[in-house]
């Protein structure tokens, strides 16, 4: 109280000049300069190796890029990815809901499901389902009094394509279940509490309040899963489903143009993954619209790289 | 319907104008007894304010009223009806979820942390329960929502998301959302405790307006001034029981129990 506070602060003219004469010298970051030089050198060496080695046979690769067999294989790979991902999301959501259910039996069942299907390698599951007929000869549905309703031989419907769909969707569902469960858990409990207080029943709360909010947390890892799955489908080559990799293999088995065809395969996987990343970005934007500050660094970089319009906020 | 009400009134001695009627309400979590027999009468159109130190059980009691917490003992009637049970003879049968939801929809609740649905705009928040639970046509629900938003002074925020609003605005939207279900009674669980001091006033003003319009309210609060001005009765809870109750002005001016006196001296 006793100290008198000045209402205005005067600056001496000489001091003001001294302040305006100051310049800032940026910090010298030698480590970054050295790192940059090394990265450039490495890039040069790699490009030179690729360009100068005739074994890459870029011309041959370009010739196979739109080969009809390759196109058919690419189509099958995409179809497998879409079907498996949709099934995995449906099954995964059900498992995730069981995982947060009040019933210990449902929680236990879903826990074991996740433990098993995430624990066993996908390739082994795939071959297992393909060989289901060794375990079960035929599948039939019999009811008391009505007799056998239908019966099919396992070998008739466990085609390579069908076993691939069953095996990989069950496997992928294990991963999706964990992602969706984490998403559900990330929604604050106050949200479902407020919905309860408004008279909304459990299923409605799940469908209208919890799951939509979980989407925001679920989408980024789901995008990664879809990209992983696209590449994982190349495993179906082992059970002779003619996907992208299988068709390329069958060509180079005849012509011995192994490297060019692997380049073709790699090119198409990279192309599809790039398109999926852009799609993922737009999906995330759609579900994140109530939370505009969320803008992952990678997405910002991607947006800048592709110079996407209409995304400025 | 009214048969059940008059039967309950005769059987338990519920006053004719009772909105909330609690007798011997107990709640235990395992070994821990949070409520040790709470009696309360809140007549229709009146405001009851509950104060007390944290951990005294006042929030738990509030959550028992709309059956967010199951009672461990005692009875709790809202508008002379059980919320989570049907009385048949001497047995209280837990009701099916859809019936519980129907009855809960008539009891509005406000939370300390507002709990607006963060993926919905203000308008979507307001029409969600009326259109989904009550199946009211969207257009009608929107018209009613606009009236309510004007009442809480936020008509210009219909298309905003909760995170774009201040805490005080969010709580006012939450009040409008609860009012959209045309509740018989509103429960407030420390509605201003999470707010910056300069935002408390706007929420209290909306609550004052509601009280004046004849809304029945049970308010758990730390705002002693609000309790004194608006409350018809003041209840002091400590250790899971009601220690003292009375008319707010007298009770605040001359508390009878030493525990009430000590608590009031700390918060005033």
XYZ file of C-alpha atoms in Angstrom:
581
model
C 0.000 0.000 0.000
C 2.778 2.392 0.930
C 4.607 2.131 -2.411
C 3.538 4.661 -5.012
C 3.027 3.036 -8.411
C 3.901 5.201 -11.420
C 1.007 5.509 -13.846
C 3.306 5.919 -16.843
C 6.749 4.528 -17.580
C 9.009 6.833 -19.538
C 11.853 5.525 -21.737
C 15.039 7.488 -22.193
C 15.721 8.276 -25.893
C 19.271 6.848 -25.652
C 18.028 3.544 -24.196
C 15.350 3.217 -26.922
C 18.040 3.545 -29.607
C 20.190 0.930 -27.840
C 17.232 -1.489 -27.831
C 16.453 -0.998 -31.520
C 20.113 -1.600 -32.485
C 20.053 -5.194 -31.129
C 19.964 -8.119 -33.587
C 19.259 -11.810 -32.899
C 21.871 -14.376 -33.993
C 20.211 -17.763 -34.663
C 21.556 -20.762 -32.799
C 23.968 -22.817 -34.963
C 22.683 -26.372 -35.245
C 25.675 -28.300 -36.625
C 24.116 -31.709 -35.926
C 21.205 -30.977 -38.244
C 23.557 -29.771 -41.025
C 25.636 -32.925 -40.803
C 22.524 -35.089 -40.733
C 21.113 -33.315 -43.784
C 24.355 -33.844 -45.726
C 24.413 -37.553 -44.850
C 20.761 -38.034 -45.822
C 21.334 -36.340 -49.209
C 24.390 -38.495 -49.861
C 22.476 -41.653 -48.982
C 19.560 -40.646 -51.224
C 21.986 -40.032 -54.119
C 23.629 -43.467 -53.668
C 20.280 -45.278 -53.527
C 18.875 -43.514 -56.597
C 22.080 -44.180 -58.525
C 21.971 -47.858 -57.574
C 18.358 -48.140 -58.726
C 18.873 -46.240 -61.937
C 22.138 -47.767 -63.062
C 21.511 -51.450 -62.248
C 20.055 -53.062 -65.424
C 18.650 -55.995 -63.373
C 15.805 -53.751 -62.235
C 14.596 -53.698 -65.841
C 12.311 -50.682 -65.373
C 11.030 -50.992 -68.899
C 9.830 -54.566 -68.311
C 8.152 -53.505 -65.081
C 6.352 -50.660 -66.839
C 5.156 -53.124 -69.465
C 3.517 -55.352 -66.830
C 1.970 -52.494 -64.855
C -1.453 -52.798 -66.506
C -1.168 -56.449 -67.570
C -4.663 -58.056 -67.484
C -3.586 -60.747 -64.962
C -2.076 -58.120 -62.690
C -5.286 -56.063 -62.930
C -7.373 -59.125 -62.019
C -5.062 -59.844 -59.080
C -5.269 -56.235 -57.917
C -9.073 -56.423 -58.125
C -9.122 -59.564 -55.984
C -6.762 -58.031 -53.442
C -8.984 -54.956 -53.144
C -12.153 -57.058 -52.910
C -10.605 -59.260 -50.191
C -9.497 -56.188 -48.231
C -12.918 -54.547 -48.380
C -14.913 -57.696 -47.516
C -12.572 -58.690 -44.684
C -12.414 -55.179 -43.236
C -16.213 -54.793 -43.211
C -16.677 -58.199 -41.558
C -13.873 -57.479 -39.074
C -15.465 -54.173 -38.076
C -18.879 -55.812 -37.565
C -17.503 -58.772 -35.588
C -15.006 -56.544 -33.753
C -17.765 -54.143 -32.655
C -19.830 -57.014 -31.264
C -16.810 -58.422 -29.417
C -15.925 -54.955 -28.086
C -19.458 -54.398 -26.783
C -19.294 -57.799 -25.074
C -15.963 -56.768 -23.601
C -17.509 -53.770 -21.794
C -20.708 -55.618 -20.847
C -21.736 -56.053 -17.207
C -21.904 -59.848 -17.684
C -18.654 -61.612 -16.672
C -19.439 -64.501 -19.035
C -19.663 -62.213 -22.075
C -16.527 -60.373 -20.959
C -14.719 -63.689 -20.532
C -15.827 -65.004 -23.921
C -14.669 -61.886 -25.739
C -11.424 -61.879 -23.772
C -10.630 -65.416 -24.896
C -11.586 -64.530 -28.474
C -9.136 -61.641 -28.578
C -6.449 -63.689 -26.849
C -6.751 -66.542 -29.377
C -7.195 -64.707 -32.676
C -4.536 -62.119 -31.933
C -2.170 -64.715 -30.555
C -2.095 -67.222 -33.415
C -0.234 -66.008 -36.540
C -2.565 -65.089 -39.414
C -0.836 -67.450 -41.836
C -1.468 -70.433 -39.554
C -5.124 -69.480 -39.085
C -5.440 -69.154 -42.850
C -4.055 -72.611 -43.600
C -6.094 -74.048 -40.746
C -9.396 -72.811 -42.184
C -8.370 -73.918 -45.665
C -7.916 -77.439 -44.257
C -11.100 -77.418 -42.221
C -12.348 -80.471 -44.102
C -9.685 -82.572 -42.357
C -11.403 -81.709 -39.092
C -15.056 -81.513 -40.090
C -16.161 -83.551 -43.121
C -19.557 -81.985 -43.532
C -21.614 -79.313 -41.887
C -25.245 -80.105 -41.263
C -28.106 -78.660 -39.293
C -30.396 -81.191 -37.664
C -33.345 -80.425 -35.434
C -35.338 -82.895 -33.356
C -38.600 -83.974 -35.121
C -37.652 -82.094 -38.298
C -34.654 -84.208 -39.270
C -31.698 -82.842 -41.198
C -32.467 -79.422 -42.642
C -29.362 -79.106 -44.757
C -25.987 -80.675 -45.105
C -22.950 -79.611 -47.139
C -19.572 -81.127 -47.597
C -16.931 -78.841 -46.102
C -14.763 -79.082 -49.202
C -17.611 -77.736 -51.358
C -17.837 -74.354 -49.681
C -14.377 -73.926 -48.128
C -12.969 -72.615 -51.376
C -9.624 -70.804 -51.134
C -11.353 -67.426 -51.418
C -13.956 -68.255 -48.766
C -11.367 -69.640 -46.330
C -9.304 -66.506 -46.836
C -12.300 -64.314 -46.000
C -13.239 -66.349 -42.904
C -9.707 -66.713 -41.547
C -8.533 -63.145 -42.059
C -11.784 -61.494 -40.887
C -11.840 -63.501 -37.660
C -8.187 -62.651 -37.107
C -8.617 -58.973 -37.974
C -11.742 -58.790 -35.780
C -9.540 -59.558 -32.790
C -7.490 -56.432 -33.466
C -10.556 -54.306 -34.281
C -12.258 -55.408 -31.057
C -9.357 -54.052 -29.012
C -9.324 -50.783 -30.941
C -13.083 -50.282 -30.545
C -12.993 -51.247 -26.872
C -10.284 -48.662 -26.241
C -12.435 -46.133 -28.116
C -15.504 -46.894 -25.982
C -13.411 -46.616 -22.820
C -12.083 -43.247 -23.919
C -15.552 -41.654 -23.862
C -15.976 -39.953 -20.457
C -18.475 -41.783 -18.224
C -20.385 -38.523 -17.712
C -21.672 -38.822 -21.276
C -23.547 -42.068 -20.727
C -24.580 -40.891 -17.267
C -26.202 -37.769 -18.696
C -27.907 -39.881 -21.357
C -29.232 -42.251 -18.679
C -30.555 -39.310 -16.715
C -32.426 -38.181 -19.843
C -34.130 -41.570 -19.976
C -32.143 -43.173 -22.785
C -31.883 -46.986 -22.593
C -28.491 -48.758 -22.696
C -28.633 -49.755 -26.373
C -29.645 -46.267 -27.466
C -26.824 -44.740 -25.422
C -24.346 -47.115 -27.030
C -25.596 -46.406 -30.546
C -26.193 -42.654 -30.320
C -23.793 -41.373 -27.647
C -20.906 -43.737 -26.895
C -20.050 -45.307 -30.266
C -20.181 -42.058 -32.313
C -17.816 -40.429 -29.825
C -15.604 -43.504 -29.794
C -15.309 -43.206 -33.605
C -12.917 -40.301 -33.286
C -10.491 -42.426 -31.290
C -11.167 -45.560 -33.325
C -10.626 -44.140 -36.808
C -6.880 -43.410 -36.908
C -5.852 -46.911 -35.739
C -8.542 -48.443 -37.985
C -6.969 -46.727 -40.970
C -3.661 -48.267 -40.004
C -5.338 -51.667 -39.623
C -6.898 -51.379 -43.090
C -3.496 -50.582 -44.563
C -1.951 -53.512 -42.676
C -4.766 -55.750 -43.848
C -4.252 -54.790 -47.477
C -0.704 -56.039 -47.183
C -1.685 -59.014 -45.030
C -3.960 -60.311 -47.814
C -0.799 -61.211 -49.730
C -0.668 -64.225 -47.382
C -3.555 -65.787 -49.348
C -0.958 -66.616 -52.002
C -0.182 -69.613 -49.779
C -3.627 -71.123 -50.376
C -3.645 -70.211 -54.085
C -6.124 -67.335 -54.101
C -5.185 -65.322 -57.205
C -4.515 -61.995 -55.532
C -2.012 -59.381 -56.726
C 1.029 -61.172 -55.360
C -0.103 -64.618 -56.581
C -0.690 -63.466 -60.166
C 2.723 -61.742 -60.222
C 4.322 -64.913 -58.881
C 2.670 -67.064 -61.517
C 3.970 -64.738 -64.230
C 7.578 -64.665 -63.031
C 7.519 -68.415 -62.422
C 7.158 -68.690 -66.215
C 9.293 -65.763 -67.418
C 11.890 -65.433 -64.620
C 11.350 -61.634 -64.607
C 11.227 -61.768 -60.815
C 12.476 -58.291 -59.902
C 10.357 -56.319 -62.426
C 7.190 -58.099 -61.295
C 7.972 -57.520 -57.622
C 8.381 -53.847 -58.537
C 4.947 -53.929 -60.178
C 3.435 -55.498 -57.045
C 5.166 -52.997 -54.757
C 3.986 -50.130 -56.974
C 0.331 -51.156 -56.723
C 0.469 -51.718 -52.958
C 2.060 -48.282 -52.521
C -0.509 -46.659 -54.808
C -3.477 -48.153 -52.941
C -1.968 -47.326 -49.530
C -1.485 -43.693 -50.618
C -5.114 -43.425 -51.738
C -6.287 -45.033 -48.485
C -4.292 -42.510 -46.440
C -6.051 -39.628 -48.168
C -9.450 -41.276 -47.573
C -8.554 -41.814 -43.934
C -7.811 -38.129 -43.551
C -11.251 -37.113 -44.832
C -13.023 -39.692 -42.648
C -11.187 -38.400 -39.602
C -12.147 -34.851 -40.462
C -15.794 -35.872 -40.744
C -15.909 -37.561 -37.342
C -13.740 -34.965 -35.661
C -15.878 -31.982 -36.638
C -16.966 -31.310 -33.051
C -13.338 -31.185 -32.043
C -11.672 -28.918 -34.565
C -8.403 -28.545 -32.718
C -7.519 -32.184 -33.344
C -5.257 -32.114 -36.401
C -2.528 -34.742 -36.351
C 0.842 -33.603 -37.631
C 1.045 -36.409 -40.189
C -2.297 -35.378 -41.663
C -1.208 -31.778 -41.894
C 1.936 -32.873 -43.734
C -0.117 -35.060 -46.068
C -2.538 -32.238 -46.764
C 0.285 -29.892 -47.575
C 1.938 -32.480 -49.784
C -1.211 -33.097 -51.799
C -2.295 -29.464 -51.521
C -5.861 -30.541 -50.786
C -8.356 -27.742 -51.125
C -11.173 -26.850 -48.784
C -9.563 -28.116 -45.655
C -8.404 -24.794 -44.252
C -9.977 -24.066 -40.926
C -51.692 -44.667 -12.530
C -53.234 -42.287 -10.016
C -54.436 -45.421 -8.233
C -50.842 -46.343 -7.526
C -50.180 -42.813 -6.306
C -53.116 -42.673 -3.888
C -52.285 -46.164 -2.661
C -48.692 -45.134 -1.959
C -49.883 -41.951 -0.266
C -52.178 -43.846 2.060
C -49.663 -46.583 2.767
C -46.547 -44.496 3.432
C -48.157 -41.263 4.556
C -46.986 -39.235 1.581
C -48.320 -35.656 1.678
C -50.650 -34.743 -1.216
C -48.312 -32.086 -2.608
C -45.152 -34.233 -2.344
C -42.724 -34.320 -5.266
C -39.777 -36.075 -3.594
C -40.413 -38.255 -0.568
C -37.534 -40.100 1.087
C -37.716 -42.270 4.188
C -34.752 -44.087 5.686
C -32.727 -44.039 2.456
C -29.568 -46.089 2.855
C -26.748 -46.771 0.411
C -23.760 -49.005 0.956
C -20.774 -49.808 -1.232
C -19.479 -53.091 0.152
C -18.542 -52.293 3.753
C -18.818 -48.545 3.310
C -22.146 -47.017 4.311
C -22.518 -43.745 2.425
C -26.132 -42.991 3.355
C -27.342 -44.030 6.796
C -31.038 -43.301 6.656
C -32.033 -40.060 4.980
C -35.536 -38.592 5.283
C -36.579 -35.722 3.051
C -39.784 -34.082 1.833
C -39.727 -31.779 -1.139
C -43.204 -30.360 -1.868
C -44.155 -29.623 -5.474
C -42.951 -26.216 -6.657
C -40.420 -25.808 -3.861
C -36.639 -25.644 -3.834
C -34.584 -27.785 -1.454
C -30.894 -26.991 -1.118
C -28.521 -29.595 0.276
C -25.182 -28.476 1.677
C -22.451 -30.352 3.451
C -18.768 -31.250 3.335
C -17.499 -33.455 0.501
C -18.032 -37.120 1.226
C -21.152 -36.380 3.242
C -23.311 -38.379 0.801
C -25.265 -35.478 -0.666
C -24.411 -36.288 -4.303
C -25.086 -39.987 -3.726
C -28.493 -39.127 -2.301
C -29.255 -36.988 -5.349
C -28.303 -39.855 -7.671
C -30.586 -42.163 -5.707
C -33.555 -39.937 -6.537
C -33.413 -40.788 -10.258
C -32.140 -44.307 -9.576
C -28.695 -43.721 -11.096
C -27.725 -45.417 -7.820
C -29.799 -48.290 -6.468
C -30.940 -47.883 -2.884
C -29.666 -50.357 -0.318
C -32.614 -49.632 1.965
C -35.498 -47.279 2.643
C -37.922 -45.844 0.111
C -37.763 -42.960 -2.308
C -40.862 -41.753 -4.133
C -40.986 -39.146 -6.868
C -44.467 -37.750 -7.440
C -45.747 -40.475 -5.076
C -44.301 -43.229 -7.290
C -41.274 -45.483 -7.008
C -38.699 -44.827 -9.727
C -36.847 -48.137 -10.029
C -39.459 -50.465 -8.523
C -43.021 -51.637 -8.715
C -44.681 -52.346 -5.408
C -46.708 -55.577 -5.375
C -47.929 -56.528 -1.949
C -44.877 -56.250 0.266
C -42.388 -56.798 -2.529
C -40.508 -54.182 -4.491
C -39.924 -55.587 -7.973
C -37.155 -53.951 -9.981
C -38.770 -52.596 -13.145
C -37.689 -53.372 -16.700
C -35.205 -50.984 -18.268
C -37.679 -49.320 -20.639
C -40.059 -48.469 -17.793
C -37.164 -47.203 -15.656
C -36.093 -45.020 -18.583
C -39.609 -43.668 -19.001
C -39.733 -42.640 -15.342
C -36.191 -41.278 -15.349
C -37.065 -39.114 -18.330
C -39.421 -37.188 -16.030
C -36.599 -36.357 -13.619
C -34.066 -33.886 -15.007
C -30.492 -33.898 -13.783
C -27.638 -31.404 -14.051
C -24.034 -32.306 -13.414
C -20.988 -30.521 -12.104
C -19.190 -31.217 -15.386
C -22.233 -30.320 -17.596
C -21.888 -33.536 -19.662
C -23.248 -32.089 -22.881
C -22.917 -34.614 -25.713
C -19.664 -33.408 -27.198
C -20.276 -34.791 -30.718
C -23.538 -32.890 -31.083
C -24.384 -29.233 -31.603
C -26.391 -27.339 -29.007
C -29.597 -27.957 -30.982
C -28.826 -31.672 -31.414
C -28.177 -31.927 -27.680
C -31.586 -30.444 -26.939
C -33.641 -32.538 -29.343
C -31.821 -35.863 -28.821
C -33.856 -37.199 -25.898
C -37.245 -35.707 -26.955
C -36.995 -37.212 -30.459
C -35.333 -40.522 -29.502
C -36.956 -41.296 -26.158
C -40.314 -39.546 -26.497
C -40.574 -39.890 -30.292
C -41.606 -36.253 -30.734
C -41.380 -35.061 -34.395
C -38.085 -33.268 -35.093
C -39.702 -29.996 -36.170
C -41.770 -29.765 -33.013
C -38.751 -30.613 -30.864
C -36.726 -27.892 -32.616
C -39.404 -25.271 -32.048
C -39.574 -26.141 -28.369
C -35.788 -26.171 -28.118
C -35.593 -22.659 -29.577
C -37.989 -21.390 -26.938
C -35.882 -22.980 -24.194
C -32.630 -21.597 -25.609
C -34.142 -18.130 -25.663
C -35.121 -18.633 -22.041
C -31.523 -19.377 -21.026
C -30.282 -16.561 -23.276
C -28.417 -18.702 -25.807
C -30.659 -18.505 -28.893
C -27.629 -17.503 -31.004
C -25.639 -20.644 -30.124
C -27.883 -23.323 -31.719
C -25.250 -24.564 -34.158
C -22.256 -24.423 -31.833
C -20.527 -27.442 -30.395
C -20.168 -27.645 -26.602
C -16.409 -27.089 -26.658
C -16.946 -23.720 -28.345
C -18.960 -22.492 -25.357
C -17.842 -21.206 -21.959
C -18.568 -23.310 -18.890
C -21.455 -21.081 -17.888
C -22.981 -21.319 -21.354
C -22.558 -25.104 -21.356
C -24.365 -25.419 -18.042
C -27.190 -23.204 -19.311
C -27.509 -25.420 -22.409
C -27.536 -28.454 -20.095
C -30.403 -26.876 -18.139
C -32.312 -26.267 -21.386
C -31.606 -29.870 -22.422
C -33.055 -31.170 -19.164
C -36.076 -28.839 -19.496
C -36.729 -30.170 -23.021
C -38.031 -33.377 -21.430
C -40.567 -31.331 -19.403
C -39.417 -32.885 -16.121
C -41.462 -32.885 -12.913
C -38.380 -32.137 -10.875
C -34.813 -30.983 -11.557
C -31.834 -32.340 -9.651
C -28.690 -30.192 -9.558
C -25.392 -31.828 -8.560
C -23.093 -28.898 -7.689
C -23.993 -27.099 -10.932
C -21.590 -24.192 -10.428
C -18.610 -25.904 -8.770
C -16.654 -26.339 -12.018
C -17.208 -22.749 -13.161
C -14.907 -19.759 -13.083
C -16.189 -17.323 -10.452
C -17.368 -14.739 -12.993
C -19.551 -17.362 -14.763
C -21.386 -18.589 -11.658
C -23.852 -15.691 -11.712
C -25.360 -16.427 -15.135
C -26.135 -20.035 -14.184
C -27.602 -19.058 -10.820
C -29.760 -16.478 -12.627
C -31.240 -19.184 -14.886
C -31.867 -21.377 -11.834
C -33.524 -18.435 -10.055
C -35.848 -17.945 -13.051
C -36.729 -21.641 -13.021
C -37.509 -21.567 -9.313
C -39.721 -18.508 -9.782
C -41.608 -20.266 -12.586
C -42.580 -22.952 -10.069
C -40.119 -25.700 -10.945
C -39.457 -28.223 -8.188
C -35.712 -28.348 -7.586
C -33.294 -30.279 -5.397
C -29.938 -28.511 -5.431
C -26.687 -29.820 -4.009
C -24.570 -26.702 -3.798
C -21.836 -24.742 -2.123
C -23.507 -21.434 -2.965
C -24.836 -20.491 0.470
C -26.052 -17.136 -0.859
C -28.166 -18.861 -3.500
C -29.576 -21.275 -0.905
C -30.529 -18.402 1.357
C -32.183 -16.416 -1.413
C -33.962 -19.129 -3.409
C -34.238 -22.171 -1.157
C -37.507 -23.019 0.587
C -35.664 -25.448 2.816
C -32.027 -25.952 3.610
C -30.611 -29.340 4.499
C -27.194 -29.892 6.028
C -25.780 -33.370 5.523
C -22.714 -34.869 7.161
C -21.518 -38.458 7.469
C -24.445 -39.907 5.516
C -27.213 -38.379 7.616
C -29.157 -35.129 7.670
C -27.780 -33.233 10.635
C -30.037 -30.205 10.451
C -32.820 -28.815 8.287
C -34.885 -25.687 8.319
C -35.762 -22.410 6.664
C -32.543 -21.166 4.996
C -32.416 -17.689 6.527
C -32.898 -18.812 10.119
C -30.612 -21.787 9.737
C -27.786 -19.759 8.248
C -28.244 -16.989 10.814
C -28.435 -19.294 13.825
C -27.498 -22.927 13.172
C -28.542 -25.242 16.019
C -26.031 -28.060 15.572
C -22.343 -27.394 16.284
C -21.428 -29.318 13.105
C -23.624 -27.051 10.987
C -22.132 -24.025 12.697
C -18.606 -25.213 12.007
C -19.363 -25.975 8.332
C -21.091 -22.645 7.737
C -18.252 -20.739 9.388
C -15.857 -22.368 6.924
C -17.844 -21.652 3.739
C -19.330 -18.232 4.496
